[in-house]
Tab-separated table of C-alpha atoms in Angstrom:
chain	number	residue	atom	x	y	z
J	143	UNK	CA	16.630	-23.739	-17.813
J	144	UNK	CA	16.700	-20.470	-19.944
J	145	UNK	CA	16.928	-17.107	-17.931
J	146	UNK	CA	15.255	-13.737	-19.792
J	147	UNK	CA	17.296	-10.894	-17.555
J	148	UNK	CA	15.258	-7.565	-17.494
J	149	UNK	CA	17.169	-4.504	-16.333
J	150	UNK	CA	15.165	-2.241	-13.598
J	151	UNK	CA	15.619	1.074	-12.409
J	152	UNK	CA	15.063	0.503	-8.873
J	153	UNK	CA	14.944	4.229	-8.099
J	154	UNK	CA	14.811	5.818	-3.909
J	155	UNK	CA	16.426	2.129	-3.009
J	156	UNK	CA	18.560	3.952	-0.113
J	157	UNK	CA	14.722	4.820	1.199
J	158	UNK	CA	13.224	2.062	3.242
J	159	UNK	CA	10.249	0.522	1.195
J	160	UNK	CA	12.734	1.052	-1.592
J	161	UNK	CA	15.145	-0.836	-0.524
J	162	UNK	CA	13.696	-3.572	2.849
J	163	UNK	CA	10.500	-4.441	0.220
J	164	UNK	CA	11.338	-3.623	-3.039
J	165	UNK	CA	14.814	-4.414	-3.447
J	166	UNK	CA	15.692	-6.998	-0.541
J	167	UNK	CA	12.379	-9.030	-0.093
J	168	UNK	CA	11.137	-8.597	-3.638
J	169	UNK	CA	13.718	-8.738	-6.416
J	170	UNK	CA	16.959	-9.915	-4.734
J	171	UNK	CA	14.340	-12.813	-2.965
J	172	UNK	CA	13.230	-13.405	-6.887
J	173	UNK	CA	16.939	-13.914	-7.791
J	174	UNK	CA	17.526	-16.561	-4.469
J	175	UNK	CA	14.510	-18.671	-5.759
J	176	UNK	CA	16.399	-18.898	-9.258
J	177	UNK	CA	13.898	-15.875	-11.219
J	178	UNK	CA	10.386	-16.262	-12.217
J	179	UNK	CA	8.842	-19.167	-13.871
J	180	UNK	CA	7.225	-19.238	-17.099
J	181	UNK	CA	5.136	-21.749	-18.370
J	182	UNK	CA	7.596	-22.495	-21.538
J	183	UNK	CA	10.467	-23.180	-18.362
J	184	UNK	CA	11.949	-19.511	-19.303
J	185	UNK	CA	12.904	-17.710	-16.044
J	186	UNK	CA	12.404	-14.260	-15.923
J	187	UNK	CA	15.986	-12.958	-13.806
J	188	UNK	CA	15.618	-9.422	-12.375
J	189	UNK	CA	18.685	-7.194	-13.111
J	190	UNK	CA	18.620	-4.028	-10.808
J	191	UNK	CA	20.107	-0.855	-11.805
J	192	UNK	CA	20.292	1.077	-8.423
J	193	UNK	CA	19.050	4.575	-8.779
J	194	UNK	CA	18.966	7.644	-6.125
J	195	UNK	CA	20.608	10.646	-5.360
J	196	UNK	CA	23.530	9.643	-2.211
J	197	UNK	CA	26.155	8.041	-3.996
J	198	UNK	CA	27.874	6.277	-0.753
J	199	UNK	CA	24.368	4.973	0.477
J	200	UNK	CA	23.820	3.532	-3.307
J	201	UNK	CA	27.931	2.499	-3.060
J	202	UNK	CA	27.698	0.961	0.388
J	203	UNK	CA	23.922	-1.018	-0.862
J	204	UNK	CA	25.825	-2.953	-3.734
J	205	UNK	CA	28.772	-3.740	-2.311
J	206	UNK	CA	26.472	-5.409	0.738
J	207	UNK	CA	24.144	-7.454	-1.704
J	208	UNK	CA	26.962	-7.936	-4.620
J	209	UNK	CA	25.602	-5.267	-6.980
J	210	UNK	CA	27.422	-3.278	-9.478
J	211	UNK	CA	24.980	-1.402	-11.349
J	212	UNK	CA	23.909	2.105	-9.320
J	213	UNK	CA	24.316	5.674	-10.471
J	214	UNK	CA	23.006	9.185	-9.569
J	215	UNK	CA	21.903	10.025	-13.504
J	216	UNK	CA	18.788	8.536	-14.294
J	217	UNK	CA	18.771	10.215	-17.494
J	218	UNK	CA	21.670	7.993	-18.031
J	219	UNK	CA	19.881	4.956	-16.643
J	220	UNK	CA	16.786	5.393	-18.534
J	221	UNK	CA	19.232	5.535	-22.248
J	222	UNK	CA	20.180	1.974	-21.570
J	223	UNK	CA	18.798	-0.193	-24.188
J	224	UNK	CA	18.786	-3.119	-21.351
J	225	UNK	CA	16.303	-1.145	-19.673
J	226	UNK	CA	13.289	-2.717	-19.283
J	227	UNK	CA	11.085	-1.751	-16.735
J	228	UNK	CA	11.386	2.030	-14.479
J	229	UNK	CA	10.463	1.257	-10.507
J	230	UNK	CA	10.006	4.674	-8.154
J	231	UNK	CA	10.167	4.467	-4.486
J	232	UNK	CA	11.023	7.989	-4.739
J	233	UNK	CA	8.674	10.733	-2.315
J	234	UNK	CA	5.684	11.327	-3.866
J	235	UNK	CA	6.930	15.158	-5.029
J	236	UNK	CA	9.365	13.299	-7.291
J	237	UNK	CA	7.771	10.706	-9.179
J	238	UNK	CA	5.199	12.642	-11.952
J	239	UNK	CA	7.987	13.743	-13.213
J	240	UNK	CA	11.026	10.811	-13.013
J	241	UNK	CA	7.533	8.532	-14.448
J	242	UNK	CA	7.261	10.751	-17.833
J	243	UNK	CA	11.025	10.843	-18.359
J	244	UNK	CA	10.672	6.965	-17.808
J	245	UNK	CA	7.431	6.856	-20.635
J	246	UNK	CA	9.560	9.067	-22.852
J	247	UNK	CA	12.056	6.887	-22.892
J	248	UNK	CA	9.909	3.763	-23.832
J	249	UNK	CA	10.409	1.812	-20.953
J	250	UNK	CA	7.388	-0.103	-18.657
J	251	UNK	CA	6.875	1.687	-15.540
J	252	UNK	CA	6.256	0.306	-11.831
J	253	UNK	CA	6.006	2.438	-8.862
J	254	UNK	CA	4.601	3.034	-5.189
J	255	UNK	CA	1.269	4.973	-4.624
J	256	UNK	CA	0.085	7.234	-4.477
J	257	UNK	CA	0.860	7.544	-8.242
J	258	UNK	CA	0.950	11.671	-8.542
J	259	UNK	CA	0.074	13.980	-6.150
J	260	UNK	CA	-3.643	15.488	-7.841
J	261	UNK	CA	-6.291	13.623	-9.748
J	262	UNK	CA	-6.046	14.990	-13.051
J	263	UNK	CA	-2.075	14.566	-12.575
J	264	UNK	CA	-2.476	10.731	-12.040
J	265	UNK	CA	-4.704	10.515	-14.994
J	266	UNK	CA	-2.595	11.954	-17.750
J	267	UNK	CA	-0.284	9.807	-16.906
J	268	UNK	CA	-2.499	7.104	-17.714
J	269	UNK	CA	-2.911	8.019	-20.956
J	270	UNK	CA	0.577	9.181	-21.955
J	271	UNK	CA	1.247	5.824	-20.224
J	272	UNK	CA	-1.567	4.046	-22.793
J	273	UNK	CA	-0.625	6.257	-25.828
J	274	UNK	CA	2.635	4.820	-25.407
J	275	UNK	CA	2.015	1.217	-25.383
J	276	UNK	CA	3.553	1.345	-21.935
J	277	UNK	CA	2.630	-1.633	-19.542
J	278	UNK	CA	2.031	0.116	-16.018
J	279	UNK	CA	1.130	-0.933	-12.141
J	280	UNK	CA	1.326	0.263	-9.407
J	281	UNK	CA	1.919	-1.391	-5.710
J	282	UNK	CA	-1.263	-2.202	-4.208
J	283	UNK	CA	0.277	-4.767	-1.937
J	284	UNK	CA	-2.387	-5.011	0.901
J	285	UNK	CA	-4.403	-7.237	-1.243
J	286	UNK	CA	-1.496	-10.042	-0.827
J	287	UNK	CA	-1.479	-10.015	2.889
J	288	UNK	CA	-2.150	-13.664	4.458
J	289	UNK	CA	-5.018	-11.947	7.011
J	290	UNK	CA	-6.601	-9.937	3.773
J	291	UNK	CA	-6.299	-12.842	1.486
J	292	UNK	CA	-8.067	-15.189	3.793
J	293	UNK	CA	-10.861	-12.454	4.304
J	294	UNK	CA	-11.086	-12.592	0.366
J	295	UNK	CA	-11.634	-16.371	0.198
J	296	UNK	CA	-14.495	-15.782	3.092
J	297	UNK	CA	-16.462	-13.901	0.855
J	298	UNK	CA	-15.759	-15.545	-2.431
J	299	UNK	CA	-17.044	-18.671	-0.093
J	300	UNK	CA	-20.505	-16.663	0.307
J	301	UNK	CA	-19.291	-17.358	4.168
J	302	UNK	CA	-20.809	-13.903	5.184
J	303	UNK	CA	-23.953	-14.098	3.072
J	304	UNK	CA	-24.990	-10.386	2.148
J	305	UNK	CA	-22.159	-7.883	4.427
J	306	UNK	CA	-23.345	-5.212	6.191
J	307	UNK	CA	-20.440	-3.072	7.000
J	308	UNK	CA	-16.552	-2.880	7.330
J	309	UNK	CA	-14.920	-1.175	10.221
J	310	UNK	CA	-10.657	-0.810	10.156
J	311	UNK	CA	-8.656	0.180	12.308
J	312	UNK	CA	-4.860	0.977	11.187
J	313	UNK	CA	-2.080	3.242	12.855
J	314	UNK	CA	0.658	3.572	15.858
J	315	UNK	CA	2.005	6.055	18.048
J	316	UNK	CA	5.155	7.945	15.876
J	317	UNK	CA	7.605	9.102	18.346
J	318	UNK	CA	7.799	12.932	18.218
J	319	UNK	CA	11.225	12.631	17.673
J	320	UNK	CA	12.419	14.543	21.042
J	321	UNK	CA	12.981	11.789	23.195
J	322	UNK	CA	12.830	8.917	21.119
J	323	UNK	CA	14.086	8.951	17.490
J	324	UNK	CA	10.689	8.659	15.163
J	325	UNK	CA	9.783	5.743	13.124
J	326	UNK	CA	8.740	7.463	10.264
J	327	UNK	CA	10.691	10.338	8.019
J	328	UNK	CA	9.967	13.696	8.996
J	329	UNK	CA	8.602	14.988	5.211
J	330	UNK	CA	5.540	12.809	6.174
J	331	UNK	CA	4.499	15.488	8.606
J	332	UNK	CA	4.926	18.395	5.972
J	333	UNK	CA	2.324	18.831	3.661
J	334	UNK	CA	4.432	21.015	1.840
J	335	UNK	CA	6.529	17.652	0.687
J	336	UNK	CA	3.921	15.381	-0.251
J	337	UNK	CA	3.161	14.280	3.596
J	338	UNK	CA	-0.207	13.995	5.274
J	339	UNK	CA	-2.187	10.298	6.577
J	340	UNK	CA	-4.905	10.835	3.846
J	341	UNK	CA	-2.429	11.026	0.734
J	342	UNK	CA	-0.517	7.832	2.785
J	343	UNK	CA	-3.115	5.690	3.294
J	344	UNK	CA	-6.324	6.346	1.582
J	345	UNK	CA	-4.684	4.986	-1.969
J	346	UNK	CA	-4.583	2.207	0.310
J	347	UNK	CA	-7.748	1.673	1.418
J	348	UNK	CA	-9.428	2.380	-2.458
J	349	UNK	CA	-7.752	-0.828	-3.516
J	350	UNK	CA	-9.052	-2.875	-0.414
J	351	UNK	CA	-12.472	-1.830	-0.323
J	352	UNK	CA	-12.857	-1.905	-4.038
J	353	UNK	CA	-11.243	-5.115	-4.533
J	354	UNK	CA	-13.134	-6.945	-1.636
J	355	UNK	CA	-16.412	-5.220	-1.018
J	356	UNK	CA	-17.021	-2.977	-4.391
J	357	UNK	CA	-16.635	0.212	-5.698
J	358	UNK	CA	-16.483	3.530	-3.527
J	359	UNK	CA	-19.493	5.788	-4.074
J	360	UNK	CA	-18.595	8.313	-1.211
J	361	UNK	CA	-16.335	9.553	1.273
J	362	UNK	CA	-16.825	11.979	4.637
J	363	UNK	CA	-13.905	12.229	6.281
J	364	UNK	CA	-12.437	14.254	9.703
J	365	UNK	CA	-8.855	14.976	9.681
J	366	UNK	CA	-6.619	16.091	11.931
J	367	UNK	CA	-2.735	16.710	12.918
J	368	UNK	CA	-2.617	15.741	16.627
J	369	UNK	CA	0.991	16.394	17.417
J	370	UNK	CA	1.478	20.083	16.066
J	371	UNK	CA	5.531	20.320	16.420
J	372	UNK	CA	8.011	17.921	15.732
J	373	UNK	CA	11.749	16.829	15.517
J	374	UNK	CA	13.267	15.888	12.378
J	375	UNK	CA	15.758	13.153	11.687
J	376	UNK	CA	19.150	16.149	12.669
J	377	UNK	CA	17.319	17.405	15.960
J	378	UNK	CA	15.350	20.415	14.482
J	379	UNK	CA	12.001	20.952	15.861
J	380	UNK	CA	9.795	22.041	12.840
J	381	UNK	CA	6.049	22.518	12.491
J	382	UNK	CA	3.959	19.863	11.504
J	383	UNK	CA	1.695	20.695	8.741
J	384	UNK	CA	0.489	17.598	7.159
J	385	UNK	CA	-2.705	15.377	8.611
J	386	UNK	CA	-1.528	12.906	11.177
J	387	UNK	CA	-4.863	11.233	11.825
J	388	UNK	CA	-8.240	10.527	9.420
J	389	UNK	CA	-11.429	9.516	10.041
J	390	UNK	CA	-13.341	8.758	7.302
J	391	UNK	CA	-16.356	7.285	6.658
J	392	UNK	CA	-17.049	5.595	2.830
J	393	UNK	CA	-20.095	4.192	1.228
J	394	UNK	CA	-20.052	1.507	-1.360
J	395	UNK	CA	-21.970	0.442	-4.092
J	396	UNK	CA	-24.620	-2.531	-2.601
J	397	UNK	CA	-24.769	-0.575	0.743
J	398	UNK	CA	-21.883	-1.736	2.595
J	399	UNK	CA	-20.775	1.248	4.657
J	400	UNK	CA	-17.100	1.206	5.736
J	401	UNK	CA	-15.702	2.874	8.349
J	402	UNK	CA	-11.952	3.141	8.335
J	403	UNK	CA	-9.537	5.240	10.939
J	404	UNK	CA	-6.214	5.988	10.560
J	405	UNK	CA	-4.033	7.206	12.845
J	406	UNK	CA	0.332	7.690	13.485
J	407	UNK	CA	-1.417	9.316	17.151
J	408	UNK	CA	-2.748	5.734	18.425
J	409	UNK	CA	-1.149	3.288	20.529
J	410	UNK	CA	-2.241	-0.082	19.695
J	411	UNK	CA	-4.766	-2.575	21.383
J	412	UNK	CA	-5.205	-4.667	18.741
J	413	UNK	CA	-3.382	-7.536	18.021
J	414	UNK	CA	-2.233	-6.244	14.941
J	415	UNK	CA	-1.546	-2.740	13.621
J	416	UNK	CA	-4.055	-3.052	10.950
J	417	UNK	CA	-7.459	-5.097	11.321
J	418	UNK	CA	-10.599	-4.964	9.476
J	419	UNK	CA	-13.724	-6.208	11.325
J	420	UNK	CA	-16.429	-7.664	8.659
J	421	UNK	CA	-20.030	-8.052	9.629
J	422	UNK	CA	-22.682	-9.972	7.284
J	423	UNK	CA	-26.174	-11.234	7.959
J	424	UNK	CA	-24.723	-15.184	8.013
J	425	UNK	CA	-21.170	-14.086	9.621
J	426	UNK	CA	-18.494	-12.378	10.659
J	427	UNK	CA	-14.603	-11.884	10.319
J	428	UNK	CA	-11.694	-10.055	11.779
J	429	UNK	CA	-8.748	-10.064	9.921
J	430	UNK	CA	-4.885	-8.520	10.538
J	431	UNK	CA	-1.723	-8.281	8.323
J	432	UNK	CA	-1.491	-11.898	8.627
J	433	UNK	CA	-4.774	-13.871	11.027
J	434	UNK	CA	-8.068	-13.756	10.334
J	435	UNK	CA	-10.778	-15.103	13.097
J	436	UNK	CA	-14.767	-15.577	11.986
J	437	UNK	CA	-17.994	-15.839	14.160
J	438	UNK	CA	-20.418	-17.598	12.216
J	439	UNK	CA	-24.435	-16.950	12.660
J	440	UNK	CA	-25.037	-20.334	14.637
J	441	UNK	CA	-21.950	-20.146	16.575
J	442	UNK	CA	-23.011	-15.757	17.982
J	443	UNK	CA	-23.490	-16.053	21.228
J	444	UNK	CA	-26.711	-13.585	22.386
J	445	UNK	CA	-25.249	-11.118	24.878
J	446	UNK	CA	-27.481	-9.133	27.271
J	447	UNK	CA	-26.601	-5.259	28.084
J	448	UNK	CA	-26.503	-4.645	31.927
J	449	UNK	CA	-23.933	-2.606	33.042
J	450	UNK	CA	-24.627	-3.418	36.739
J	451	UNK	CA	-22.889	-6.581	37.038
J	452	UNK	CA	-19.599	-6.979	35.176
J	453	UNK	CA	-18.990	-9.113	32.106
J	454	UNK	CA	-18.542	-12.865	32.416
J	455	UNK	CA	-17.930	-13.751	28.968
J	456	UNK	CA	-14.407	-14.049	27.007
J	457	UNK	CA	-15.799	-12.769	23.711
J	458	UNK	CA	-12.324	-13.208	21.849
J	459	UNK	CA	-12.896	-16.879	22.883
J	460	UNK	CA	-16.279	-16.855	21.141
J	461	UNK	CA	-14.149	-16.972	17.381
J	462	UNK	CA	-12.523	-19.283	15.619
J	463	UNK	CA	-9.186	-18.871	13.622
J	464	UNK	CA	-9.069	-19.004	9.633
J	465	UNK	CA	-6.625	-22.123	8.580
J	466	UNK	CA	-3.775	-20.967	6.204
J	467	UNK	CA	-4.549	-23.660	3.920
J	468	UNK	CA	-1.659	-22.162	1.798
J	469	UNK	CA	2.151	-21.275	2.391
J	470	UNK	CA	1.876	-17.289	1.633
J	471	UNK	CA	4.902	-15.231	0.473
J	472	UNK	CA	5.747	-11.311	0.688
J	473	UNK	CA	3.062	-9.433	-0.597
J	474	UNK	CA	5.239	-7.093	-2.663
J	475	UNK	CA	7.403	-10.053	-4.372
J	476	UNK	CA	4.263	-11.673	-4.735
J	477	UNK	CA	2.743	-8.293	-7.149
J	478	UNK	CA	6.523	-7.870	-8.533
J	479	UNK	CA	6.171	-11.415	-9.841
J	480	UNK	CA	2.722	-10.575	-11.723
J	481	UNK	CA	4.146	-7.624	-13.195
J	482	UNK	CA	7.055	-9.292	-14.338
J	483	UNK	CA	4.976	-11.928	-16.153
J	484	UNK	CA	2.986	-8.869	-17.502
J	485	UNK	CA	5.933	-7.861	-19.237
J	486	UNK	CA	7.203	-10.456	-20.557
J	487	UNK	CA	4.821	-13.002	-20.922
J	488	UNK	CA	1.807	-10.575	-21.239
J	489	UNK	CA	-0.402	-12.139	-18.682
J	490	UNK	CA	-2.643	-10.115	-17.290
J	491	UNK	CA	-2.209	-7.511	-14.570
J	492	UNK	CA	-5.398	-4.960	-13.646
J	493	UNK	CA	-3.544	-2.581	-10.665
J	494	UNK	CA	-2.268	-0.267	-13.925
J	495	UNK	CA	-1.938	3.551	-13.770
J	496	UNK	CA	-5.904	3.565	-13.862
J	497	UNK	CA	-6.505	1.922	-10.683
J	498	UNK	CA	-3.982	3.843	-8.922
J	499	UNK	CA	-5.113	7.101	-10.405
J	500	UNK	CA	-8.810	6.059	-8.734
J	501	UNK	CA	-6.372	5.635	-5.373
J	502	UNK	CA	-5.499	9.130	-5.490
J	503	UNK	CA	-8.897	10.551	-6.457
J	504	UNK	CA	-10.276	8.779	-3.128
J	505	UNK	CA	-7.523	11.282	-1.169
J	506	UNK	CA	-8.216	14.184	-3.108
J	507	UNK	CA	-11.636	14.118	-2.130
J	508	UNK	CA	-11.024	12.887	1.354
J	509	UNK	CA	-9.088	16.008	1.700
J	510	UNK	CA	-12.165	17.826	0.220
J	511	UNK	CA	-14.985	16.292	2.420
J	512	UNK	CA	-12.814	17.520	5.441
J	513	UNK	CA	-12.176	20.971	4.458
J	514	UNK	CA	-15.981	21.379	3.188
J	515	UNK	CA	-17.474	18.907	6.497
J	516	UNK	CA	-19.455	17.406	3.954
J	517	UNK	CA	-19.770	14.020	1.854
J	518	UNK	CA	-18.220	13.893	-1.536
J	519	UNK	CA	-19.758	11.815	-4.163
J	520	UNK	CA	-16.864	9.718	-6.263
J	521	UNK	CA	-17.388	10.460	-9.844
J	522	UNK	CA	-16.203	7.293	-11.981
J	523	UNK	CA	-12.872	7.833	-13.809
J	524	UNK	CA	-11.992	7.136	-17.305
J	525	UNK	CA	-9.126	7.192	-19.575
């Protein structure tokens, strides 16, 4: 067996996508299953450099998982000719700029969405990206969930004939932070540091409708922040400025209309804290982060509205569960493995600095359609 080690910047590791997803369950999990294999029986072997500004948290990180190579400069990082490829995990406020010094210096970039925090910003990077022969993605790692990816072989099976509409449902009930110690950071809440729902999770949805249902043609959205004071992670109460809840309503080329909330106000009754519902003319689907359940057209049962007598019917009963038919791994290590072959062995990979610049447009204008209360047509984007 040959191994081809490729240095990483894994920059904002001692965050916790950085480091839980990225780090733990993507590249260190590459390294336990002996690297990536190529075709030729070359293995590609991920060597992190651990990147980020707390240098006891970056300290304390490789000493637990056996890692030597972490520093605070990543000017000094990005001058190492084993350098391959820059990752950012960093908040969104950092990465435009930690991305170009990462281009300058000639190295293949990787990061989180949203990409930059405007349009225009996300583009240009594209095309210093492209001018540079730099290879690019960016995590779009809902596509690789077990419930999503069983949804997508429903509809490459023609199972729902022509679909009608999507309707999602994602979010949770954040602790405020007074009583109980919040789940999320508190810059999420602060628009002034890159926080807000819309520029968290409409990225998000771009990729899935796009990918599964076809391109987004326009967006209404409602927006709101819910809780308007909160406590951050040393007991401060602070305003919250940033959306905490979205509403938005999207229309698609073909006519599918999708419908997609999204919410850190919500408590959950749902079996899952995300779940698309799917309707076509021949079927329908409901899939999570990981099940997906279908009703096909001969098995509907023909309900009758009367709200005089109560309802006899178990309509969960009524569907039937999607097989796995497939072992499926972490999404993330699962995209991290595609863009390590696109690297090195140049196959291909389409979630480049393009696609996630069309993930922040989607936001911008969701942001737009809320301020104006009107829809906002989605002008296609080009290099």
């Amino acid at each position: 067996m040959t191994r081809r080690p490729i240095g990483i910047i894994v920059n904002g590791v001692t965050g916790r996508m950085g480091y839980r997803q990225h780090l733990v369950r993507s590249l260190l999990a590459i390294r336990e299953q002996g690297g990536v294999p190529l075709p030729d029986g070359t293995r590609i072997w991920p060597e992190p450099i651990l990147v980020g500004r707390n240098e006891a948290k970056l300290r304390e990180i490789g000493e637990r998982h056996g890692l030597t190579e972490w520093t605070t400069d990543l000017s000094a990082a990005l001058a190492r000719d084993d350098v391959e490829i820059y990752f950012d995990a960093q908040v969104t406020q950092q990465r435009e700029k930690a991305i170009r010094q990462a281009i300058e210096a000639g190295k293949h970039v990787y990061t989180e969405k949203p990409l930059a925090e405007e349009t225009a910003a996300a583009l240009e990077l594209a095309r210093v990206a492209d001018t540079a022969g730099i290879r690019t993605g960016v995590v779009q790692d809902k596509l690789f969930l077990p419930g999503l990816r069983k949804l997508k072989r429903l509809i490459d099976g023609g199972f729902f004939g022509r679909i009608l509409s999507v309707r999602g449902e994602f979010g949770y009930w954040v602790f405020e932070g007074d009583w109980q110690p919040a789940q999320r950071p508190s810059w999420n809440y602060r628009s002034a540091d890159g926080g807000g729902i819309v520029v968290d999770m409409f990225p998000h949805w771009h990729y899935v409708l796009e990918e599964l249902f076809g391109p987004v043609e326009t967006v209404s959205a409602h927006i709101a922040t819910h809780i308007p004071e909160r406590v951050d992670e040393f007991g401060h109460t602070y305003p919250a400025t940033a959306d905490d809840a979205a509403y938005g309503t999207f229309e698609l080329a073909g006519g599918v209309v999708a419908q997609l909330n999204s919410s850190w106000c919500v408590r959950v009754n749902r079996d899952e804290l995300v779940e698309f519902q799917v309707d076509g003319v021949e079927g329908s689907a409901v899939a999570g982060l990981r099940n997906c359940r279908i009703q096909h057209r001969a098995a509907t049962p023909k309900p009758v509205w009367n709200p005089d007598l109560p309802a006899t019917e178990n309509f969960r009963a009524q569907w039937s569960e999607v097989p796995d038919n497939e072992e499926f791994d972490n999404g993330f290590k699962v995209q991290w493995e595609a863009f390590l072959r696109h690297v090195v062995a140049d196959e291909p990979f389409r979630w480049d600095f393009l696609a996630g610049a069309r993930g922040v447009q989607l936001a911008e204008l969701g942001l737009r359609s809320a301020r104006e209360g009107r829809r906002i047509e989605i002008p296609e984007l080009h290099r």
